[in-house]
């Protein structure tokens, strides 16, 4: 068990003009489950592999526990990694796969046996211990890969998109299994995924990466409710947050020719980007006119796509309500997210109203 | 000679089919008429018959006769040709040299091929140039390789002879038995290394990157990692190469040996296959030569069967 500290870490591949990772600072508490999430090519795997020691660190420092590991062999970093394509040794049985790392570390035989047995029990791999990986299904292979990490009892687990090769149903159950296992072992974990749902459900804290930089760090709900940038707003949450061009004038918001009266002082002034979550829009007698374009039925919900003043918008409606071609929508002014139109950064509402009286949240 | 190299095509072909193509029962074609598959097989069977079964049958039948050197007649002598061959001290001497030669050539060409492939696998800069340079030796025809070898070991201009002289070794290839054997093995190994290199390199590149990385985390010691996690994954390639290399050392080194010992003094090392040629085509002892080639065929048959029986069990196919 140990904390992982990443200080000013950058990575530039030889021959590349721009760094793949630039100036990352991140502290992972002991026992914390951190998920790195971002689109492909954002550098999340590179960052994980730098912690693992599979990728050289160009600038900066990585600490596991109290030890700087920049120049420490991967085998000596006291980490265990779970790979996307399992990376099991095909010529070894499940038992040998799990024991291999321990055997090389001169762990006593009885101890190895005990740990493998414990991991097999925990991951329900008992009946398969003497099988070769090729005789296992994808889910079983991934459990073996996790078993191989668990028996090592490392300071930290590193997961590199471990569920991407599994089918959707298995992914959900394995997700739960990983979460349970991590809670139980309380081992510091760094988990890479491009799936925002996986990120939301697993993480103690989420790290959203974009183009080699950290966009935001925070608890899943905090990030969901207060995205720091338009990138985070559009990446986290499904359906993605609606982003509209709008204009602020004091306490009034103008979307095209329509006006929302927020009845409170708004952040910013002039042209901004307005973000509204699909579930925060409600049909009402008055409000913004909305033209329905098409509908996606999800069973429990209905996603209605349409236009407000020529700008695309999606909202979640109760499937029991009758559908209309035109709706009027209202939104709680607390649920409006404002972003700088150029930088995309979140603009915070001032905590006081125009007349200086605090506004109840 | 090369016919015998293909002894027992059954298991090899079966095995190659197993190693390369996964049978897909769903795509299996069912023939309506029983004759049709035989029609498709006919060209292949004809080739095998003309170039393998028929000459083999000829060799077996003529091994039981003593033929007049001028081809006027043949006398049935039963197993005399076999007992003559196996009973002769010279034959046993050549047989033991052949065994040593085969073991050394196989071991060194596989070992060097493996070493070079592992090293080449780690080269990042100018990798294709490096690999081409390694592989190009394979494009040299065996007699040419023998000639180049002879040049290298030439009494007057050969750089190897000069190099050996530096260490006080007066090398006389073609005269001294040991020196000739040394040169023969060296040239044979040199000729075969690129072949092994190509196969082992492609085998190495077939090992998933993530498995190597997992091993990197699981095992600190590089040599140990190689022998426990990487080499076992090369086993199918290595097994295939072992068979090919033994056959190469036994049969395909003929041209190299021929260039080295032809027109030289008599006491030079030769292998069994070369003796078959010398007795048959120089000595005109067709019967004795046939008996020897049948013995060789049996040896290869047994070797191959042993390999498939005992070794292949330990081979893991991906």
Coordinates of N, CA, C and O in Angstrom, one line a residue, chain A residues 22-130:
Chain A
X22 N 1.8 16.6 -21.1 CA 2.6 17.7 -20.6 C 2.2 18.2 -19.2 O 1.1 18.4 -18.9
X23 N 3.2 18.2 -18.4 CA 3.2 18.8 -17.1 C 2.0 18.3 -16.3 O 1.2 19.1 -15.9
X24 N 2.0 17.0 -16.0 CA 1.0 16.4 -15.2 C 1.4 16.4 -13.7 O 2.5 16.0 -13.4
X25 N 0.5 16.9 -12.9 CA 0.6 16.8 -11.4 C -0.6 16.1 -10.8 O -1.7 16.5 -11.1
X26 N -0.3 15.1 -10.1 CA -1.4 14.3 -9.5 C -0.9 13.6 -8.3 O 0.1 13.0 -8.3
X27 N -1.7 13.6 -7.2 CA -1.4 12.8 -6.0 C -2.5 11.8 -5.8 O -3.6 12.2 -5.7
X28 N -2.1 10.6 -5.7 CA -3.1 9.5 -5.5 C -2.9 9.0 -4.1 O -1.8 8.6 -3.7
X29 N -4.0 9.2 -3.3 CA -3.8 8.8 -1.9 C -3.7 7.3 -1.7 O -4.1 6.5 -2.6
X30 N -3.2 6.8 -0.6 CA -3.1 5.4 -0.3 C -4.5 4.8 -0.3 O -5.4 5.3 0.3
X31 N -4.7 3.7 -1.1 CA -5.9 3.0 -1.1 C -7.0 3.6 -2.0 O -8.1 3.1 -2.1
X32 N -6.7 4.7 -2.7 CA -7.6 5.4 -3.5 C -7.8 4.7 -4.9 O -6.8 4.1 -5.4
X33 N -9.0 4.8 -5.5 CA -9.2 4.3 -6.8 C -9.3 5.5 -7.8 O -10.3 6.2 -7.7
X34 N -8.3 5.7 -8.6 CA -8.3 6.8 -9.5 C -8.5 6.3 -10.9 O -7.9 5.3 -11.3
X35 N -9.4 6.9 -11.6 CA -9.6 6.5 -13.0 C -9.1 7.7 -13.9 O -9.5 8.8 -13.8
X36 N -8.3 7.3 -14.9 CA -7.9 8.3 -15.9 C -8.8 8.0 -17.1 O -8.9 6.9 -17.6
X37 N -9.5 9.1 -17.5 CA -10.4 8.9 -18.6 C -10.2 10.0 -19.6 O -9.8 11.1 -19.3
X38 N -10.4 9.7 -20.9 CA -10.2 10.7 -21.9 C -10.4 10.0 -23.3 O -10.4 8.7 -23.3
X39 N -10.5 10.7 -24.3 CA -10.6 10.1 -25.7 C -9.3 9.4 -26.1 O -8.3 9.6 -25.4
X40 N -9.4 8.6 -27.1 CA -8.1 7.9 -27.5 C -7.1 9.0 -28.0 O -7.4 10.0 -28.6
X41 N -5.9 8.7 -27.6 CA -4.8 9.6 -27.9 C -4.6 10.7 -27.0 O -3.8 11.6 -27.2
X42 N -5.3 10.7 -25.8 CA -5.2 11.8 -24.9 C -4.0 11.6 -24.0 O -3.6 12.5 -23.2
X43 N -3.3 10.5 -24.0 CA -2.1 10.2 -23.2 C -2.4 9.5 -21.9 O -1.5 9.3 -21.1
X44 N -3.6 9.0 -21.7 CA -3.9 8.3 -20.4 C -3.1 7.0 -20.3 O -2.6 6.8 -19.2
X45 N -3.0 6.3 -21.4 CA -2.2 5.0 -21.3 C -0.8 5.3 -21.1 O -0.1 4.6 -20.4
X46 N -0.3 6.3 -21.8 CA 1.1 6.7 -21.7 C 1.5 7.0 -20.2 O 2.5 6.6 -19.7
X47 N 0.6 7.8 -19.6 CA 0.8 8.2 -18.2 C 0.9 6.9 -17.3 O 1.7 6.8 -16.5
X48 N -0.1 6.0 -17.5 CA -0.1 4.8 -16.7 C 1.2 4.0 -16.9 O 1.8 3.4 -16.0
X49 N 1.6 3.9 -18.2 CA 2.8 3.1 -18.5 C 4.0 3.8 -18.0 O 5.0 3.1 -17.7
X50 N 4.0 5.1 -17.8 CA 5.1 5.7 -17.1 C 5.2 5.4 -15.7 O 6.3 5.2 -15.1
X51 N 4.0 5.2 -15.0 CA 4.0 4.8 -13.6 C 4.5 3.4 -13.5 O 5.2 3.0 -12.6
X52 N 4.1 2.5 -14.6 CA 4.5 1.1 -14.5 C 6.0 0.9 -14.8 O 6.6 -0.1 -14.5
X53 N 6.6 1.9 -15.5 CA 8.0 1.8 -15.9 C 8.2 1.2 -17.3 O 9.3 0.8 -17.7
X54 N 7.1 1.1 -18.1 CA 7.2 0.6 -19.4 C 7.5 1.7 -20.4 O 7.7 1.4 -21.6
X55 N 7.4 2.9 -19.9 CA 7.6 4.1 -20.8 C 8.5 5.0 -20.1 O 8.4 5.2 -18.9
X56 N 9.5 5.6 -20.8 CA 10.5 6.4 -20.1 C 9.8 7.8 -19.8 O 8.9 8.3 -20.5
X57 N 10.2 8.4 -18.7 CA 9.7 9.7 -18.3 C 10.7 10.7 -18.8 O 11.8 10.7 -18.5
X58 N 10.2 11.6 -19.7 CA 11.1 12.7 -20.2 C 11.4 13.7 -19.2 O 12.6 14.0 -19.0
X59 N 10.4 14.3 -18.6 CA 10.6 15.3 -17.5 C 9.7 14.9 -16.4 O 8.6 14.4 -16.5
X60 N 10.2 15.3 -15.2 CA 9.3 15.2 -14.0 C 9.7 14.0 -13.1 O 10.7 13.3 -13.4
X61 N 8.8 13.7 -12.2 CA 9.2 12.7 -11.2 C 7.9 11.9 -10.8 O 6.8 12.4 -10.6
X62 N 8.1 10.6 -10.7 CA 7.0 9.7 -10.2 C 7.5 9.0 -8.9 O 8.6 8.5 -8.9
X63 N 6.6 9.2 -7.9 CA 7.0 8.5 -6.6 C 5.9 7.5 -6.3 O 4.7 7.8 -6.4
X64 N 6.4 6.3 -5.9 CA 5.5 5.3 -5.3 C 5.9 5.2 -3.9 O 7.0 4.8 -3.6
X65 N 5.0 5.5 -3.0 CA 5.3 5.6 -1.6 C 6.3 6.7 -1.4 O 6.1 7.8 -1.9
X66 N 7.4 6.5 -0.8 CA 8.4 7.6 -0.6 C 9.6 7.5 -1.5 O 10.5 8.2 -1.4
X67 N 9.4 6.6 -2.5 CA 10.6 6.3 -3.4 C 10.4 6.9 -4.8 O 9.3 6.7 -5.4
X68 N 11.3 7.6 -5.3 CA 11.3 8.1 -6.7 C 11.6 6.9 -7.5 O 12.6 6.2 -7.4
X69 N 10.7 6.6 -8.5 CA 10.9 5.3 -9.3 C 11.3 5.6 -10.7 O 11.3 4.6 -11.5
X70 N 11.6 6.8 -11.1 CA 11.9 7.1 -12.5 C 12.9 6.1 -13.1 O 12.7 5.7 -14.2
X71 N 13.9 5.7 -12.3 CA 14.9 4.9 -12.9 C 14.9 3.5 -12.3 O 15.9 2.7 -12.3
X72 N 13.7 3.1 -11.7 CA 13.6 1.8 -11.1 C 13.0 0.8 -12.1 O 12.1 1.2 -12.9
X73 N 13.5 -0.4 -12.2 CA 13.0 -1.4 -13.0 C 11.5 -1.7 -12.8 O 11.1 -1.6 -11.6
X74 N 10.7 -1.9 -13.8 CA 9.3 -2.2 -13.6 C 9.1 -3.3 -12.6 O 8.1 -3.2 -11.8
X75 N 10.0 -4.3 -12.6 CA 9.8 -5.4 -11.6 C 10.0 -5.0 -10.2 O 9.6 -5.7 -9.3
X76 N 10.8 -3.9 -10.0 CA 11.1 -3.5 -8.7 C 10.2 -2.3 -8.1 O 10.4 -1.8 -7.1
X77 N 9.2 -2.0 -8.9 CA 8.4 -0.8 -8.5 C 7.2 -1.2 -7.6 O 6.5 -0.4 -7.2
X78 N 7.1 -2.5 -7.3 CA 6.1 -3.0 -6.4 C 4.7 -2.6 -7.0 O 3.8 -2.1 -6.2
X79 N 4.5 -2.8 -8.3 CA 3.2 -2.6 -8.9 C 2.8 -3.9 -9.6 O 3.6 -4.7 -9.9
X80 N 1.5 -4.0 -9.9 CA 1.0 -5.1 -10.7 C 0.1 -4.5 -11.8 O -0.6 -3.6 -11.5
X81 N 0.2 -5.0 -13.0 CA -0.6 -4.4 -14.1 C -1.5 -5.4 -14.7 O -1.2 -6.6 -14.8
X82 N -2.7 -4.9 -15.0 CA -3.7 -5.7 -15.8 C -3.8 -5.1 -17.2 O -4.2 -3.9 -17.3
X83 N -3.6 -5.9 -18.2 CA -3.5 -5.4 -19.5 C -4.9 -5.6 -20.3 O -5.7 -6.5 -19.9
X84 N -5.1 -4.8 -21.3 CA -6.3 -4.9 -22.1 C -6.5 -6.2 -22.7 O -7.6 -6.8 -22.6
X85 N -5.5 -6.8 -23.3 CA -5.6 -8.1 -23.9 C -5.1 -9.2 -23.0 O -4.6 -10.2 -23.5
X86 N -5.2 -9.0 -21.7 CA -4.9 -10.0 -20.7 C -3.4 -10.3 -20.5 O -2.9 -10.4 -19.4
X87 N -2.7 -10.4 -21.7 CA -1.2 -10.7 -21.6 C -0.9 -11.9 -20.7 O 0.1 -11.8 -20.0
X88 N -1.7 -12.9 -20.8 CA -1.3 -14.1 -20.0 C -0.3 -14.9 -20.7 O -0.1 -14.8 -22.0
X89 N 0.6 -15.6 -20.0 CA 1.6 -16.4 -20.6 C 0.9 -17.7 -21.2 O 0.4 -18.5 -20.4
X90 N 0.8 -17.8 -22.5 CA 0.0 -18.9 -23.1 C 0.5 -20.3 -22.8 O -0.2 -21.2 -22.9
X91 N 1.8 -20.4 -22.5 CA 2.3 -21.8 -22.2 C 2.2 -22.2 -20.8 O 2.6 -23.3 -20.4
X92 N 1.7 -21.3 -19.9 CA 1.6 -21.7 -18.5 C 0.1 -21.9 -18.1 O -0.8 -21.2 -18.7
X93 N -0.1 -22.7 -17.2 CA -1.5 -22.9 -16.7 C -1.9 -21.7 -15.9 O -1.0 -20.9 -15.6
X94 N -3.1 -21.7 -15.5 CA -3.6 -20.5 -14.7 C -2.8 -20.4 -13.4 O -2.4 -19.3 -13.1
X95 N -2.6 -21.6 -12.8 CA -1.8 -21.6 -11.6 C -0.4 -21.0 -11.8 O 0.1 -20.1 -11.1
X96 N 0.3 -21.5 -12.8 CA 1.6 -21.0 -13.1 C 1.7 -19.5 -13.5 O 2.6 -18.8 -13.1
X97 N 0.6 -19.1 -14.2 CA 0.5 -17.7 -14.6 C 0.5 -16.8 -13.3 O 1.2 -15.8 -13.3
X98 N -0.3 -17.3 -12.3 CA -0.4 -16.4 -11.1 C 0.9 -16.6 -10.3 O 1.3 -15.6 -9.6
X99 N 1.5 -17.7 -10.3 CA 2.7 -17.9 -9.5 C 4.0 -17.4 -10.0 O 4.9 -17.1 -9.3
X100 N 4.0 -17.1 -11.3 CA 5.2 -16.7 -12.0 C 5.9 -15.6 -11.4 O 7.1 -15.6 -11.1
X101 N 5.2 -14.5 -11.2 CA 5.8 -13.3 -10.6 C 6.4 -13.5 -9.2 O 7.4 -13.0 -8.8
X102 N 5.7 -14.4 -8.4 CA 6.1 -14.6 -7.1 C 7.3 -15.5 -7.1 O 8.3 -15.3 -6.3
X103 N 7.3 -16.5 -8.0 CA 8.5 -17.5 -8.1 C 9.7 -16.7 -8.4 O 10.8 -16.9 -7.8
X104 N 9.6 -15.7 -9.3 CA 10.8 -14.9 -9.7 C 11.3 -14.0 -8.5 O 12.4 -13.5 -8.6
X105 N 10.4 -13.8 -7.6 CA 10.8 -13.0 -6.4 C 11.2 -13.8 -5.3 O 11.2 -13.3 -4.1
X106 N 11.4 -15.1 -5.5 CA 11.9 -16.0 -4.5 C 10.9 -16.1 -3.3 O 11.4 -16.2 -2.2
X107 N 9.6 -16.0 -3.5 CA 8.7 -16.2 -2.5 C 8.7 -17.7 -2.1 O 8.7 -18.5 -3.0
X108 N 8.6 -18.0 -0.8 CA 8.6 -19.4 -0.4 C 7.4 -20.1 -1.0 O 6.3 -19.6 -1.2
X109 N 7.6 -21.4 -1.3 CA 6.6 -22.2 -2.1 C 5.2 -22.3 -1.4 O 4.2 -22.1 -2.0
X110 N 5.3 -22.5 -0.1 CA 4.0 -22.6 0.7 C 3.2 -21.3 0.6 O 2.0 -21.3 0.4
X111 N 4.0 -20.2 0.7 CA 3.3 -18.9 0.6 C 2.7 -18.7 -0.8 O 1.6 -18.2 -0.9
X112 N 3.4 -19.1 -1.8 CA 2.9 -18.9 -3.2 C 1.6 -19.7 -3.3 O 0.6 -19.2 -3.7
X113 N 1.6 -20.9 -2.8 CA 0.4 -21.8 -2.9 C -0.7 -21.2 -2.2 O -1.8 -21.1 -2.7
X114 N -0.5 -20.7 -1.0 CA -1.5 -20.1 -0.2 C -2.1 -18.9 -0.9 O -3.3 -18.7 -1.0
X115 N -1.2 -18.0 -1.4 CA -1.7 -16.8 -2.1 C -2.5 -17.1 -3.4 O -3.6 -16.5 -3.6
X116 N -2.0 -18.1 -4.1 CA -2.7 -18.5 -5.4 C -4.1 -19.1 -5.0 O -5.1 -18.7 -5.6
X117 N -4.1 -19.9 -4.0 CA -5.4 -20.5 -3.6 C -6.4 -19.4 -3.1 O -7.6 -19.5 -3.5
X118 N -5.9 -18.5 -2.4 CA -6.7 -17.4 -1.9 C -7.3 -16.6 -3.1 O -8.5 -16.3 -3.2
X119 N -6.4 -16.2 -4.0 CA -6.8 -15.4 -5.2 C -7.8 -16.3 -6.0 O -8.8 -15.7 -6.5
X120 N -7.6 -17.6 -6.2 CA -8.5 -18.4 -7.0 C -9.8 -18.4 -6.3 O -10.9 -18.4 -7.0
X121 N -9.8 -18.5 -5.0 CA -11.1 -18.5 -4.3 C -11.9 -17.2 -4.5 O -13.0 -17.2 -4.8
X122 N -11.1 -16.1 -4.3 CA -11.7 -14.8 -4.4 C -12.3 -14.6 -5.8 O -13.3 -14.0 -6.0
X123 N -11.6 -15.0 -6.9 CA -12.0 -14.8 -8.2 C -12.7 -16.0 -8.9 O -12.9 -16.0 -10.1
X124 N -13.0 -17.0 -8.0 CA -13.7 -18.1 -8.5 C -13.0 -18.8 -9.7 O -13.6 -19.1 -10.7
X125 N -11.7 -19.0 -9.5 CA -10.9 -19.6 -10.6 C -10.6 -21.0 -10.2 O -9.8 -21.7 -11.0
X126 N -11.0 -21.5 -9.1 CA -10.6 -22.8 -8.6 C -10.7 -23.9 -9.6 O -9.7 -24.6 -9.8
X127 N -11.8 -24.1 -10.3 CA -11.9 -25.2 -11.2 C -10.9 -25.1 -12.4 O -10.7 -26.1 -13.2
X128 N -10.4 -23.9 -12.7 CA -9.6 -23.7 -13.9 C -8.1 -23.6 -13.7 O -7.3 -23.4 -14.6
X129 N -7.7 -23.9 -12.4 CA -6.2 -23.7 -12.1 C -5.3 -24.4 -13.0 O -4.2 -23.9 -13.2
X130 N -5.6 -25.6 -13.5 CA -4.7 -26.3 -14.3 C -4.9 -26.2 -15.8 O -4.3 -26.9 -16.6

